[in-house]
Amino acid sequence: MAKSSQVHKRIVVKLGTNLLTGGGCCLDENTMSSLVAQVAQLHHKGLELVIVSSGAIAAGGYKLGLTGPSKGISFKQVLASVGQSRLMNVYEKLFAQHDITVAQALLTKTDLSDRSGYLNARNTLLALLELRVICIVNENDVVAVDELQEARFGDNDNLSAMVANLVDADLLLLLTDTAGLYSADPQHHPDARLISEVDRIDSEIERLATGTPSKLGTGGMVTKIEAAKLATVSGVTVVIADGRQSEIILQLVTGQAKGTRFLPTANKLDSRKRWMLSGLGTRGKVIVDAGAAQALKKHHRSLLAAGIKQVEGHFERGDIINISDSGGGRLGYGISNYSSGDIEVIKGGHSRQIATRLGYDYGAEVVHRNNLAII
Ligand code: GLU
């Protein structure tokens, strides 16, 4: 597991709208220039960096002179379409000053939910790192539609965690306009304390996040904590920090700057398990009893039919399924050895009964522990 003092090699830097606009209505090139200079310095030291950048909607609104209150998703898609090239234009210009070539990747959840789409995106991003090109990723807002909840990342915080997973990053920096996660809402509680280190994201940490909303961006502390959870279970260190502080990226990389640091809760997982944990390719769900939940979480056992109480959705043998406890808590994901129809028949029964109940069997485990990724 990473320690605070570890020097990280592959880093995803997420830059939020509030940071890039300085809280105003257009891109703040001074702020961007300082952030780019820091990324460039690390790049020239040999580190590998990917940027996940918001700001397209803000840039588009400013260019069209439409900076008033939001007029719905399709309007934001239009603004993003106008603003994305403006955003890239600024990055292109700023990185050129440091002799760095940039690339653009616009991703959606739908692209990545397909295993081959995921692998194509991964191969492209890894090849860009190899070529020493800095890739600037944003959600493909033009096709990502809010009404289809499942088809949208919803925010660049979660997107950045998925990108960190995609490229096997060891550090994810979520840079925003607040110093990190506080023990209470600092706007209402002057004695609120900045939490400097979190070794496990539990319900108390999730509760604290709901009291710290963001002013302008799509995400807030809630989506940052979701992102931190996804990344830390895959072995990535995550820091939420105030991107406006000078030299912040340089200091965060060596563990010096202030912010909230989330330690990885697992060693690096293999790429296939990280994909599973992102929940992207999930086809259905099984709900397990308390005994099975314990066996999976604490003892890293396989999931057996005996512990399954309920099946939801339609999936085939070989599909990835969500595994939840009866309180609705997500335990993790796994590749199912049985279809949803089969599990309907064998659930609650002993593994020895599978062949009799189905007329065939694919082994004692519904999900083998080697094919499980537990959160
Ligand atoms: N993709 C959006 C943009 O570029 C930002 C989404 C977010 O703020 O998380 O404006």
mmCIF file of N, CA, C and O in Angstrom, residues 95-183:
data_model
loop_
_atom_site.group_PDB
_atom_site.id
_atom_site.type_symbol
_atom_site.label_atom_id
_atom_site.label_comp_id
_atom_site.label_asym_id
_atom_site.label_seq_id
_atom_site.Cartn_x
_atom_site.Cartn_y
_atom_site.Cartn_z
ATOM 1 N N PHE A 95 0.616 24.109 -23.204
ATOM 2 C CA PHE A 95 1.599 23.012 -23.164
ATOM 3 C C PHE A 95 2.695 23.207 -24.215
ATOM 4 O O PHE A 95 3.837 22.780 -24.005
ATOM 5 N N ALA A 96 2.342 23.865 -25.330
ATOM 6 C CA ALA A 96 3.352 24.117 -26.367
ATOM 7 C C ALA A 96 4.493 24.972 -25.803
ATOM 8 O O ALA A 96 5.650 24.818 -26.195
ATOM 9 N N GLN A 97 4.151 25.832 -24.856
ATOM 10 C CA GLN A 97 5.204 26.666 -24.237
ATOM 11 C C GLN A 97 6.221 25.814 -23.489
ATOM 12 O O GLN A 97 7.300 26.263 -23.145
ATOM 13 N N HIS A 98 5.829 24.579 -23.169
ATOM 14 C CA HIS A 98 6.742 23.672 -22.472
ATOM 15 C C HIS A 98 7.182 22.528 -23.392
ATOM 16 O O HIS A 98 7.644 21.485 -22.911
ATOM 17 N N ASP A 99 6.973 22.728 -24.691
ATOM 18 C CA ASP A 99 7.353 21.707 -25.693
ATOM 19 C C ASP A 99 6.675 20.368 -25.442
ATOM 20 O O ASP A 99 7.304 19.304 -25.566
ATOM 21 N N ILE A 100 5.442 20.416 -25.076
ATOM 22 C CA ILE A 100 4.710 19.166 -24.820
ATOM 23 C C ILE A 100 3.530 19.077 -25.778
ATOM 24 O O ILE A 100 2.786 20.050 -25.967
ATOM 25 N N THR A 101 3.373 17.905 -26.388
ATOM 26 C CA THR A 101 2.248 17.652 -27.283
ATOM 27 C C THR A 101 1.086 17.113 -26.461
ATOM 28 O O THR A 101 1.278 16.286 -25.577
ATOM 29 N N VAL A 102 -0.122 17.608 -26.781
ATOM 30 C CA VAL A 102 -1.296 17.099 -26.062
ATOM 31 C C VAL A 102 -2.201 16.314 -27.010
ATOM 32 O O VAL A 102 -2.144 16.481 -28.232
ATOM 33 N N ALA A 103 -3.024 15.463 -26.415
ATOM 34 C CA ALA A 103 -4.036 14.721 -27.175
ATOM 35 C C ALA A 103 -5.368 14.915 -26.464
ATOM 36 O O ALA A 103 -5.400 15.289 -25.290
ATOM 37 N N GLN A 104 -6.438 14.631 -27.173
ATOM 38 C CA GLN A 104 -7.762 14.726 -26.571
ATOM 39 C C GLN A 104 -8.441 13.359 -26.594
ATOM 40 O O GLN A 104 -8.374 12.660 -27.606
ATOM 41 N N ALA A 105 -9.088 12.992 -25.494
ATOM 42 C CA ALA A 105 -9.920 11.772 -25.508
ATOM 43 C C ALA A 105 -11.250 12.111 -24.842
ATOM 44 O O ALA A 105 -11.281 12.561 -23.688
ATOM 45 N N LEU A 106 -12.331 11.955 -25.593
ATOM 46 C CA LEU A 106 -13.668 12.190 -25.043
ATOM 47 C C LEU A 106 -14.308 10.830 -24.825
ATOM 48 O O LEU A 106 -14.471 10.053 -25.762
ATOM 49 N N LEU A 107 -14.642 10.532 -23.586
ATOM 50 C CA LEU A 107 -15.114 9.188 -23.241
ATOM 51 C C LEU A 107 -16.523 9.229 -22.664
ATOM 52 O O LEU A 107 -16.911 10.211 -22.038
ATOM 53 N N THR A 108 -17.245 8.157 -22.863
ATOM 54 C CA THR A 108 -18.536 7.990 -22.187
ATOM 55 C C THR A 108 -18.540 6.637 -21.486
ATOM 56 O O THR A 108 -17.781 5.730 -21.835
ATOM 57 N N LYS A 109 -19.450 6.533 -20.547
ATOM 58 C CA LYS A 109 -19.586 5.279 -19.811
ATOM 59 C C LYS A 109 -19.960 4.138 -20.757
ATOM 60 O O LYS A 109 -19.482 3.014 -20.608
ATOM 61 N N THR A 110 -20.805 4.455 -21.745
ATOM 62 C CA THR A 110 -21.233 3.410 -22.686
ATOM 63 C C THR A 110 -20.035 2.841 -23.443
ATOM 64 O O THR A 110 -19.947 1.630 -23.638
ATOM 65 N N ASP A 111 -19.115 3.729 -23.852
ATOM 66 C CA ASP A 111 -17.923 3.250 -24.576
ATOM 67 C C ASP A 111 -17.161 2.243 -23.722
ATOM 68 O O ASP A 111 -16.656 1.236 -24.204
ATOM 69 N N LEU A 112 -17.049 2.559 -22.430
ATOM 70 C CA LEU A 112 -16.201 1.741 -21.561
ATOM 71 C C LEU A 112 -16.913 0.526 -20.992
ATOM 72 O O LEU A 112 -16.279 -0.368 -20.443
ATOM 73 N N SER A 113 -18.268 0.511 -21.094
ATOM 74 C CA SER A 113 -18.989 -0.618 -20.502
ATOM 75 C C SER A 113 -18.786 -1.881 -21.328
ATOM 76 O O SER A 113 -18.963 -2.994 -20.855
ATOM 77 N N ASP A 114 -18.392 -1.691 -22.545
ATOM 78 C CA ASP A 114 -18.086 -2.809 -23.404
ATOM 79 C C ASP A 114 -16.595 -3.123 -23.203
ATOM 80 O O ASP A 114 -15.761 -2.220 -23.242
ATOM 81 N N ARG A 115 -16.300 -4.386 -22.929
ATOM 82 C CA ARG A 115 -14.915 -4.742 -22.596
ATOM 83 C C ARG A 115 -13.939 -4.340 -23.699
ATOM 84 O O ARG A 115 -12.843 -3.870 -23.432
ATOM 85 N N SER A 116 -14.342 -4.471 -24.958
ATOM 86 C CA SER A 116 -13.379 -4.120 -26.014
ATOM 87 C C SER A 116 -13.235 -2.606 -26.106
ATOM 88 O O SER A 116 -12.143 -2.094 -26.371
ATOM 89 N N GLY A 117 -14.314 -1.868 -25.843
ATOM 90 C CA GLY A 117 -14.212 -0.404 -25.809
ATOM 91 C C GLY A 117 -13.266 0.034 -24.709
ATOM 92 O O GLY A 117 -12.426 0.926 -24.892
ATOM 93 N N TYR A 118 -13.382 -0.633 -23.573
ATOM 94 C CA TYR A 118 -12.515 -0.335 -22.426
ATOM 95 C C TYR A 118 -11.055 -0.597 -22.798
ATOM 96 O O TYR A 118 -10.169 0.212 -22.545
ATOM 97 N N LEU A 119 -10.830 -1.734 -23.441
ATOM 98 C CA LEU A 119 -9.447 -2.083 -23.779
ATOM 99 C C LEU A 119 -8.882 -1.152 -24.848
ATOM 100 O O LEU A 119 -7.710 -0.796 -24.805
ATOM 101 N N ASN A 120 -9.734 -0.733 -25.795
ATOM 102 C CA ASN A 120 -9.261 0.211 -26.820
ATOM 103 C C ASN A 120 -8.865 1.539 -26.190
ATOM 104 O O ASN A 120 -7.824 2.115 -26.518
ATOM 105 N N ALA A 121 -9.713 2.029 -25.283
ATOM 106 C CA ALA A 121 -9.399 3.304 -24.614
ATOM 107 C C ALA A 121 -8.110 3.148 -23.806
ATOM 108 O O ALA A 121 -7.228 4.019 -23.834
ATOM 109 N N ARG A 122 -8.001 2.023 -23.113
ATOM 110 C CA ARG A 122 -6.799 1.765 -22.302
ATOM 111 C C ARG A 122 -5.543 1.728 -23.186
ATOM 112 O O ARG A 122 -4.541 2.378 -22.885
ATOM 113 N N ASN A 123 -5.637 1.001 -24.296
ATOM 114 C CA ASN A 123 -4.467 0.900 -25.173
ATOM 115 C C ASN A 123 -4.070 2.265 -25.722
ATOM 116 O O ASN A 123 -2.891 2.583 -25.835
ATOM 117 N N THR A 124 -5.074 3.064 -26.077
ATOM 118 C CA THR A 124 -4.768 4.396 -26.620
ATOM 119 C C THR A 124 -4.087 5.259 -25.562
ATOM 120 O O THR A 124 -3.047 5.888 -25.824
ATOM 121 N N LEU A 125 -4.658 5.291 -24.357
ATOM 122 C CA LEU A 125 -4.074 6.141 -23.313
ATOM 123 C C LEU A 125 -2.665 5.669 -22.946
ATOM 124 O O LEU A 125 -1.762 6.486 -22.739
ATOM 125 N N LEU A 126 -2.476 4.357 -22.890
ATOM 126 C CA LEU A 126 -1.136 3.848 -22.553
ATOM 127 C C LEU A 126 -0.127 4.160 -23.661
ATOM 128 O O LEU A 126 1.022 4.505 -23.393
ATOM 129 N N ALA A 127 -0.606 4.079 -24.914
ATOM 130 C CA ALA A 127 0.295 4.397 -26.033
ATOM 131 C C ALA A 127 0.679 5.877 -26.003
ATOM 132 O O ALA A 127 1.821 6.248 -26.286
ATOM 133 N N LEU A 128 -0.264 6.728 -25.639
ATOM 134 C CA LEU A 128 0.042 8.164 -25.547
ATOM 135 C C LEU A 128 1.088 8.421 -24.453
ATOM 136 O O LEU A 128 2.004 9.232 -24.639
ATOM 137 N N LEU A 129 0.951 7.710 -23.326
ATOM 138 C CA LEU A 129 1.948 7.865 -22.251
ATOM 139 C C LEU A 129 3.324 7.440 -22.765
ATOM 140 O O LEU A 129 4.331 8.100 -22.509
ATOM 141 N N GLU A 130 3.325 6.351 -23.478
ATOM 142 C CA GLU A 130 4.561 5.824 -24.055
ATOM 143 C C GLU A 130 5.210 6.855 -24.989
ATOM 144 O O GLU A 130 6.423 7.008 -25.010
ATOM 145 N N LEU A 131 4.370 7.556 -25.744
ATOM 146 C CA LEU A 131 4.868 8.551 -26.706
ATOM 147 C C LEU A 131 5.188 9.887 -26.040
ATOM 148 O O LEU A 131 5.545 10.854 -26.706
ATOM 149 N N ARG A 132 4.977 9.963 -24.733
ATOM 150 C CA ARG A 132 5.200 11.193 -23.949
ATOM 151 C C ARG A 132 4.270 12.324 -24.400
ATOM 152 O O ARG A 132 4.648 13.499 -24.436
ATOM 153 N N VAL A 133 3.041 11.932 -24.743
ATOM 154 C CA VAL A 133 2.006 12.921 -25.081
ATOM 155 C C VAL A 133 1.081 13.016 -23.872
ATOM 156 O O VAL A 133 0.734 11.996 -23.271
ATOM 157 N N ILE A 134 0.687 14.224 -23.505
ATOM 158 C CA ILE A 134 -0.233 14.361 -22.365
ATOM 159 C C ILE A 134 -1.664 14.363 -22.891
ATOM 160 O O ILE A 134 -2.052 15.217 -23.694
ATOM 161 N N CYS A 135 -2.419 13.375 -22.462
ATOM 162 C CA CYS A 135 -3.795 13.252 -22.936
ATOM 163 C C CYS A 135 -4.732 14.031 -22.012
ATOM 164 O O CYS A 135 -4.638 13.916 -20.782
ATOM 165 N N ILE A 136 -5.601 14.806 -22.622
ATOM 166 C CA ILE A 136 -6.590 15.563 -21.851
ATOM 167 C C ILE A 136 -7.955 14.927 -22.096
ATOM 168 O O ILE A 136 -8.453 14.895 -23.227
ATOM 169 N N VAL A 137 -8.501 14.368 -21.037
ATOM 170 C CA VAL A 137 -9.734 13.593 -21.138
ATOM 171 C C VAL A 137 -10.903 14.437 -20.633
ATOM 172 O O VAL A 137 -10.769 15.173 -19.661
ATOM 173 N N ASN A 138 -12.017 14.344 -21.292
ATOM 174 C CA ASN A 138 -13.265 14.916 -20.769
ATOM 175 C C ASN A 138 -14.365 13.932 -21.111
ATOM 176 O O ASN A 138 -14.183 13.026 -21.936
ATOM 177 N N GLU A 139 -15.496 14.124 -20.455
ATOM 178 C CA GLU A 139 -16.635 13.309 -20.848
ATOM 179 C C GLU A 139 -17.090 13.771 -22.231
ATOM 180 O O GLU A 139 -17.006 14.959 -22.558
ATOM 181 N N ASN A 140 -17.565 12.840 -23.037
ATOM 182 C CA ASN A 140 -18.107 13.224 -24.344
ATOM 183 C C ASN A 140 -19.545 13.707 -24.120
ATOM 184 O O ASN A 140 -20.507 12.991 -24.340
ATOM 185 N N ASP A 141 -19.636 14.956 -23.676
ATOM 186 C CA ASP A 141 -20.936 15.492 -23.242
ATOM 187 C C ASP A 141 -21.991 15.466 -24.341
ATOM 188 O O ASP A 141 -23.180 15.383 -24.056
ATOM 189 N N VAL A 142 -21.558 15.553 -25.587
ATOM 190 C CA VAL A 142 -22.521 15.633 -26.684
ATOM 191 C C VAL A 142 -23.343 14.354 -26.818
ATOM 192 O O VAL A 142 -24.517 14.383 -27.179
ATOM 193 N N VAL A 143 -22.733 13.219 -26.482
ATOM 194 C CA VAL A 143 -23.498 11.971 -26.579
ATOM 195 C C VAL A 143 -23.926 11.414 -25.221
ATOM 196 O O VAL A 143 -24.788 10.551 -25.158
ATOM 197 N N ALA A 144 -23.311 11.901 -24.150
ATOM 198 C CA ALA A 144 -23.656 11.381 -22.818
ATOM 199 C C ALA A 144 -24.934 12.065 -22.358
ATOM 200 O O ALA A 144 -24.965 13.267 -22.153
ATOM 201 N N VAL A 145 -25.997 11.298 -22.258
ATOM 202 C CA VAL A 145 -27.303 11.904 -22.010
ATOM 203 C C VAL A 145 -27.772 11.624 -20.595
ATOM 204 O O VAL A 145 -27.778 10.492 -20.134
ATOM 205 N N ASP A 146 -28.185 12.677 -19.920
ATOM 206 C CA ASP A 146 -28.589 12.564 -18.525
ATOM 207 C C ASP A 146 -29.802 11.659 -18.339
ATOM 208 O O ASP A 146 -29.858 10.867 -17.404
ATOM 209 N N GLU A 147 -30.768 11.794 -19.254
ATOM 210 C CA GLU A 147 -31.994 11.009 -19.113
ATOM 211 C C GLU A 147 -31.683 9.511 -19.032
ATOM 212 O O GLU A 147 -32.373 8.768 -18.358
ATOM 213 N N LEU A 148 -30.643 9.105 -19.755
ATOM 214 C CA LEU A 148 -30.232 7.705 -19.684
ATOM 215 C C LEU A 148 -29.163 7.601 -18.598
ATOM 216 O O LEU A 148 -27.990 7.520 -18.882
ATOM 217 N N GLN A 149 -29.606 7.636 -17.370
ATOM 218 C CA GLN A 149 -28.684 7.656 -16.219
ATOM 219 C C GLN A 149 -27.493 6.715 -16.391
ATOM 220 O O GLN A 149 -26.366 7.095 -16.173
ATOM 221 N N GLU A 150 -27.821 5.492 -16.841
ATOM 222 C CA GLU A 150 -26.782 4.473 -16.947
ATOM 223 C C GLU A 150 -25.716 4.840 -17.971
ATOM 224 O O GLU A 150 -24.603 4.367 -17.912
ATOM 225 N N ALA A 151 -26.106 5.671 -18.949
ATOM 226 C CA ALA A 151 -25.172 5.954 -20.031
ATOM 227 C C ALA A 151 -24.322 7.191 -19.755
ATOM 228 O O ALA A 151 -23.612 7.655 -20.602
ATOM 229 N N ARG A 152 -24.413 7.734 -18.556
ATOM 230 C CA ARG A 152 -23.693 8.967 -18.295
ATOM 231 C C ARG A 152 -22.756 8.805 -17.105
ATOM 232 O O ARG A 152 -23.101 8.181 -16.121
ATOM 233 N N PHE A 153 -21.587 9.367 -17.218
ATOM 234 C CA PHE A 153 -20.711 9.375 -16.058
ATOM 235 C C PHE A 153 -21.306 10.257 -14.971
ATOM 236 O O PHE A 153 -21.169 10.012 -13.807
ATOM 237 N N GLY A 154 -21.966 11.327 -15.418
ATOM 238 C CA GLY A 154 -22.582 12.238 -14.458
ATOM 239 C C GLY A 154 -21.625 13.305 -13.988
ATOM 240 O O GLY A 154 -22.037 14.399 -13.650
ATOM 241 N N ASP A 155 -20.370 13.029 -13.969
ATOM 242 C CA ASP A 155 -19.435 14.023 -13.459
ATOM 243 C C ASP A 155 -18.020 13.570 -13.768
ATOM 244 O O ASP A 155 -17.760 12.389 -13.910
ATOM 245 N N ASN A 156 -17.146 14.545 -13.804
ATOM 246 C CA ASN A 156 -15.766 14.221 -14.137
ATOM 247 C C ASN A 156 -14.988 13.638 -12.962
ATOM 248 O O ASN A 156 -13.877 13.152 -13.151
ATOM 249 N N ASP A 157 -15.557 13.698 -11.758
ATOM 250 C CA ASP A 157 -14.877 13.068 -10.618
ATOM 251 C C ASP A 157 -14.840 11.555 -10.828
ATOM 252 O O ASP A 157 -13.781 10.931 -10.780
ATOM 253 N N ASN A 158 -16.024 10.985 -11.065
ATOM 254 C CA ASN A 158 -16.068 9.532 -11.300
ATOM 255 C C ASN A 158 -15.305 9.159 -12.567
ATOM 256 O O ASN A 158 -14.633 8.124 -12.612
ATOM 257 N N LEU A 159 -15.415 10.007 -13.591
ATOM 258 C CA LEU A 159 -14.669 9.745 -14.829
ATOM 259 C C LEU A 159 -13.165 9.652 -14.532
ATOM 260 O O LEU A 159 -12.467 8.775 -15.039
ATOM 261 N N SER A 160 -12.690 10.567 -13.684
ATOM 262 C CA SER A 160 -11.249 10.571 -13.408
ATOM 263 C C SER A 160 -10.816 9.295 -12.676
ATOM 264 O O SER A 160 -9.717 8.789 -12.897
ATOM 265 N N ALA A 161 -11.700 8.769 -11.805
ATOM 266 C CA ALA A 161 -11.362 7.513 -11.117
ATOM 267 C C ALA A 161 -11.318 6.379 -12.128
ATOM 268 O O ALA A 161 -10.459 5.487 -12.057
ATOM 269 N N MET A 162 -12.239 6.405 -13.106
ATOM 270 C CA MET A 162 -12.230 5.360 -14.131
ATOM 271 C C MET A 162 -10.973 5.473 -14.994
ATOM 272 O O MET A 162 -10.388 4.459 -15.377
ATOM 273 N N VAL A 163 -10.569 6.706 -15.268
ATOM 274 C CA VAL A 163 -9.350 6.890 -16.063
ATOM 275 C C VAL A 163 -8.129 6.413 -15.262
ATOM 276 O O VAL A 163 -7.234 5.756 -15.805
ATOM 277 N N ALA A 164 -8.120 6.706 -13.962
ATOM 278 C CA ALA A 164 -7.007 6.239 -13.110
ATOM 279 C C ALA A 164 -6.941 4.713 -13.156
ATOM 280 O O ALA A 164 -5.859 4.123 -13.226
ATOM 281 N N ASN A 165 -8.103 4.080 -13.153
ATOM 282 C CA ASN A 165 -8.157 2.623 -13.270
ATOM 283 C C ASN A 165 -7.682 2.155 -14.634
ATOM 284 O O ASN A 165 -6.941 1.183 -14.747
ATOM 285 N N LEU A 166 -8.144 2.867 -15.666
ATOM 286 C CA LEU A 166 -7.791 2.495 -17.041
ATOM 287 C C LEU A 166 -6.288 2.448 -17.250
ATOM 288 O O LEU A 166 -5.786 1.541 -17.911
ATOM 289 N N VAL A 167 -5.588 3.455 -16.721
ATOM 290 C CA VAL A 167 -4.150 3.557 -17.025
ATOM 291 C C VAL A 167 -3.272 3.013 -15.899
ATOM 292 O O VAL A 167 -2.063 3.211 -15.915
ATOM 293 N N ASP A 168 -3.882 2.349 -14.903
ATOM 294 C CA ASP A 168 -3.127 1.824 -13.750
ATOM 295 C C ASP A 168 -2.360 2.935 -13.037
ATOM 296 O O ASP A 168 -1.174 2.768 -12.688
ATOM 297 N N ALA A 169 -2.988 4.073 -12.827
ATOM 298 C CA ALA A 169 -2.294 5.182 -12.149
ATOM 299 C C ALA A 169 -2.022 4.800 -10.702
ATOM 300 O O ALA A 169 -2.704 3.944 -10.138
ATOM 301 N N ASP A 170 -1.007 5.426 -10.097
ATOM 302 C CA ASP A 170 -0.860 5.195 -8.660
ATOM 303 C C ASP A 170 -1.301 6.381 -7.830
ATOM 304 O O ASP A 170 -1.397 6.281 -6.615
ATOM 305 N N LEU A 171 -1.596 7.505 -8.490
ATOM 306 C CA LEU A 171 -2.085 8.679 -7.750
ATOM 307 C C LEU A 171 -3.145 9.387 -8.573
ATOM 308 O O LEU A 171 -2.974 9.583 -9.776
ATOM 309 N N LEU A 172 -4.233 9.758 -7.905
ATOM 310 C CA LEU A 172 -5.287 10.562 -8.536
ATOM 311 C C LEU A 172 -5.435 11.838 -7.721
ATOM 312 O O LEU A 172 -5.700 11.787 -6.520
ATOM 313 N N LEU A 173 -5.235 12.987 -8.382
ATOM 314 C CA LEU A 173 -5.395 14.275 -7.701
ATOM 315 C C LEU A 173 -6.708 14.901 -8.149
ATOM 316 O O LEU A 173 -6.898 15.151 -9.343
ATOM 317 N N LEU A 174 -7.614 15.127 -7.203
ATOM 318 C CA LEU A 174 -8.881 15.786 -7.520
ATOM 319 C C LEU A 174 -8.730 17.238 -7.076
ATOM 320 O O LEU A 174 -8.843 17.552 -5.886
ATOM 321 N N LEU A 175 -8.425 18.096 -8.038
ATOM 322 C CA LEU A 175 -8.156 19.484 -7.675
ATOM 323 C C LEU A 175 -9.413 20.322 -7.857
ATOM 324 O O LEU A 175 -10.055 20.305 -8.907
ATOM 325 N N THR A 176 -9.715 21.074 -6.806
ATOM 326 C CA THR A 176 -10.948 21.837 -6.797
ATOM 327 C C THR A 176 -10.682 23.184 -6.126
ATOM 328 O O THR A 176 -9.537 23.628 -6.060
ATOM 329 N N ASP A 177 -11.764 23.842 -5.663
ATOM 330 C CA ASP A 177 -11.562 25.130 -5.012
ATOM 331 C C ASP A 177 -11.832 25.063 -3.508
ATOM 332 O O ASP A 177 -12.133 26.059 -2.881
ATOM 333 N N THR A 178 -11.752 23.855 -2.964
ATOM 334 C CA THR A 178 -11.776 23.726 -1.499
ATOM 335 C C THR A 178 -10.575 22.876 -1.097
ATOM 336 O O THR A 178 -10.049 22.113 -1.916
ATOM 337 N N ALA A 179 -10.189 23.020 0.166
ATOM 338 C CA ALA A 179 -8.933 22.388 0.602
ATOM 339 C C ALA A 179 -9.040 20.882 0.774
ATOM 340 O O ALA A 179 -8.033 20.196 0.890
ATOM 341 N N GLY A 180 -10.261 20.357 0.798
ATOM 342 C CA GLY A 180 -10.415 18.918 0.991
ATOM 343 C C GLY A 180 -11.699 18.637 1.741
ATOM 344 O O GLY A 180 -12.639 19.436 1.702
ATOM 345 N N LEU A 181 -11.728 17.510 2.424
ATOM 346 C CA LEU A 181 -12.921 17.112 3.180
ATOM 347 C C LEU A 181 -12.793 17.620 4.619
ATOM 348 O O LEU A 181 -11.771 17.413 5.263
ATOM 349 N N TYR A 182 -13.841 18.286 5.083
ATOM 350 C CA TYR A 182 -13.829 18.844 6.441
ATOM 351 C C TYR A 182 -14.697 18.005 7.387
ATOM 352 O O TYR A 182 -15.617 17.306 6.951
ATOM 353 N N SER A 183 -14.432 18.174 8.681
ATOM 354 C CA SER A 183 -15.209 17.454 9.699
ATOM 355 C C SER A 183 -16.632 18.001 9.784
ATOM 356 O O SER A 183 -17.508 17.375 10.371
#
